[in-house]
Amino acid sequence: MGICLTDREREMILEMDLIYTVRWNGMEKYICRKCGYSEKVSRWLWKCPKCGGVLDVMPVGSKCKKCITLGEGDTPLVNLFGFGRNIHFKLEYTNPTGSFKDRGTAAAMSRALEMGTMCVVEDSSGNAGISVAAYAASGGVRANIVVPRDIAVPKRMLMESLGAQVYEAEDRDEASAKAQEMEGKGCAYIGHPWNPWFVHGMAKFSNEVVKQMKEVPDSIVMPVSSGTLFVGSYHGFKSMSGKVPKMYAVQAAGSAPLYEKIHGKNGKKASKLADALKIMEPPRLEQMAEIVSETKGDVSLVNDEMIVESLRKLLQSGAIVEPSSAAALAGYYDLLNSGKIDREESTVIVLTGSGLKYYEALNRIKA
């Protein structure tokens, strides 16, 4: 059983489709929840000019004038074989470049283009960089991507094939710092861990889930690193009926700042497989912790052994996902076994990235 909606609330969900086609002229604002700063949207900002904190864009649902799109969103919500009727999988890996990042990239790139930007710089461990490279190519925008040295080779090759200029950094956090330094060289920093438009683009995810289920699910489980989908989907649910499911984040051992903020340090061996979940200092950490607390959710910590077992189960059910996506299912089992989620709850598990970029890894994990 999910969270039941009234007839009027169902009508509001349908009306959200109209909201997503309307330009909120004169109403959009950047808002900093840390210091209270706000500013009407008229220039490109990626952090608060007063305190340096993260920004959100309100209201939720506004749309660009010059839109770059490759057909992102409206991803399937399915019951995969062998998992029961109450578990629903949102197949975000079916987005154009193979990850949920396309939702945020489409919004951020569109607004950058609208504000006259013809060059962007991003930092990424893979999926966001591929997404930015593809959407930049689609819009005739020059893309510079800073990646950690240990990035998966197929992901880097995709970025370069799409025309992006790729630069190396020692690790994920250094890549972020290096990308921000490049902003002053004529390019707009579009980095997804910070960018308010990237988070803004995630909100329609929630509208899709409710329309597909015809109710608000009891809980949502997703892999979390920078937290853009976690925060954006929360805003999406709040903007509809105000009813928000319990929100559960899943993090990989060794790269789990949200887990450690809520539960303290852990002794699990660091994951090598979850390469998309490597951000150690996410700018939206406080926001994510507040969302977990407000929705009575939690954070699950998973290791490679748990990820491999869940990846096998997903492959056996026809879902070709990357290891970081399989972390969501591993986290669900952890939450189920600890009694934090009930088997009778309606639960949406978000499969965030495609396994087709991981042909070598998948070849070693026999279904």
C-alpha angles and dihedrals in degrees: 000000000000131000105292119231129211120238090257092052090052089052089051091055090055090047090056088074087063091048090056090059096051127089109223095217112198093000105083116104138179108230129193111201091191100063102007096247116155133178135178110253108258103122140036112275127166099173137023111282090210106048105004093243127138120281132218126201117227143231100042115232104037116141137215127253095217103040126192110199139163094183099278124173133028089093120175123269108205145167105235120214115273100016104091134247097281096059115083122185119210105209101215090157088075091072114116098271095032103264145072088251089087090076092060095037093054091053096043096044092047093053092045090054091045089056092052101262116150097171129051136182125207137177117217147156089217125292098060091046092052090048094049091046092053097045091044089054090049092052098040091248124143113241129203116188125191112202136181116258093246096056116143107266096229090055093052091046090054092052092051093045089055090057101259122143105235124206127187130230130181096251143348097278093046088052089057093050092047092049092052090052089055092059092084091061095078099283130109115237106236096173108161098217088064108021113110092201090056090056090042090058092058096064097086088064088077093049090053093050093052093046092049094047096033087225142052108269120238093238143005124208120194140157110258132200113135089008100226095137092039093054096035095050090048089055088048095055092044092052093055113048098336090246112126127186122233103277119219122190122202120206133183121244111260093027103056113121094151093049091048093048090056103030106019130236122339135203101219118129112260116263118247096182101056095073093155091062102062107114109122099181108037111186091220096054094119091048091051093049090050091051092050090051097043095049094042090240129135145208124256124203119212135184132206094269090057091044094051092050092050092045090055091051092049093049090050087056094050099259111134101199137152121253092257089058092050087057087075092062091043088053092049091055090048092051091045093050092048092052095244092118123039119222090231094058118103103245132185115207113196117219100199110181140032123250092212088089089058103057093142094050093044090051088061093050106068116206 
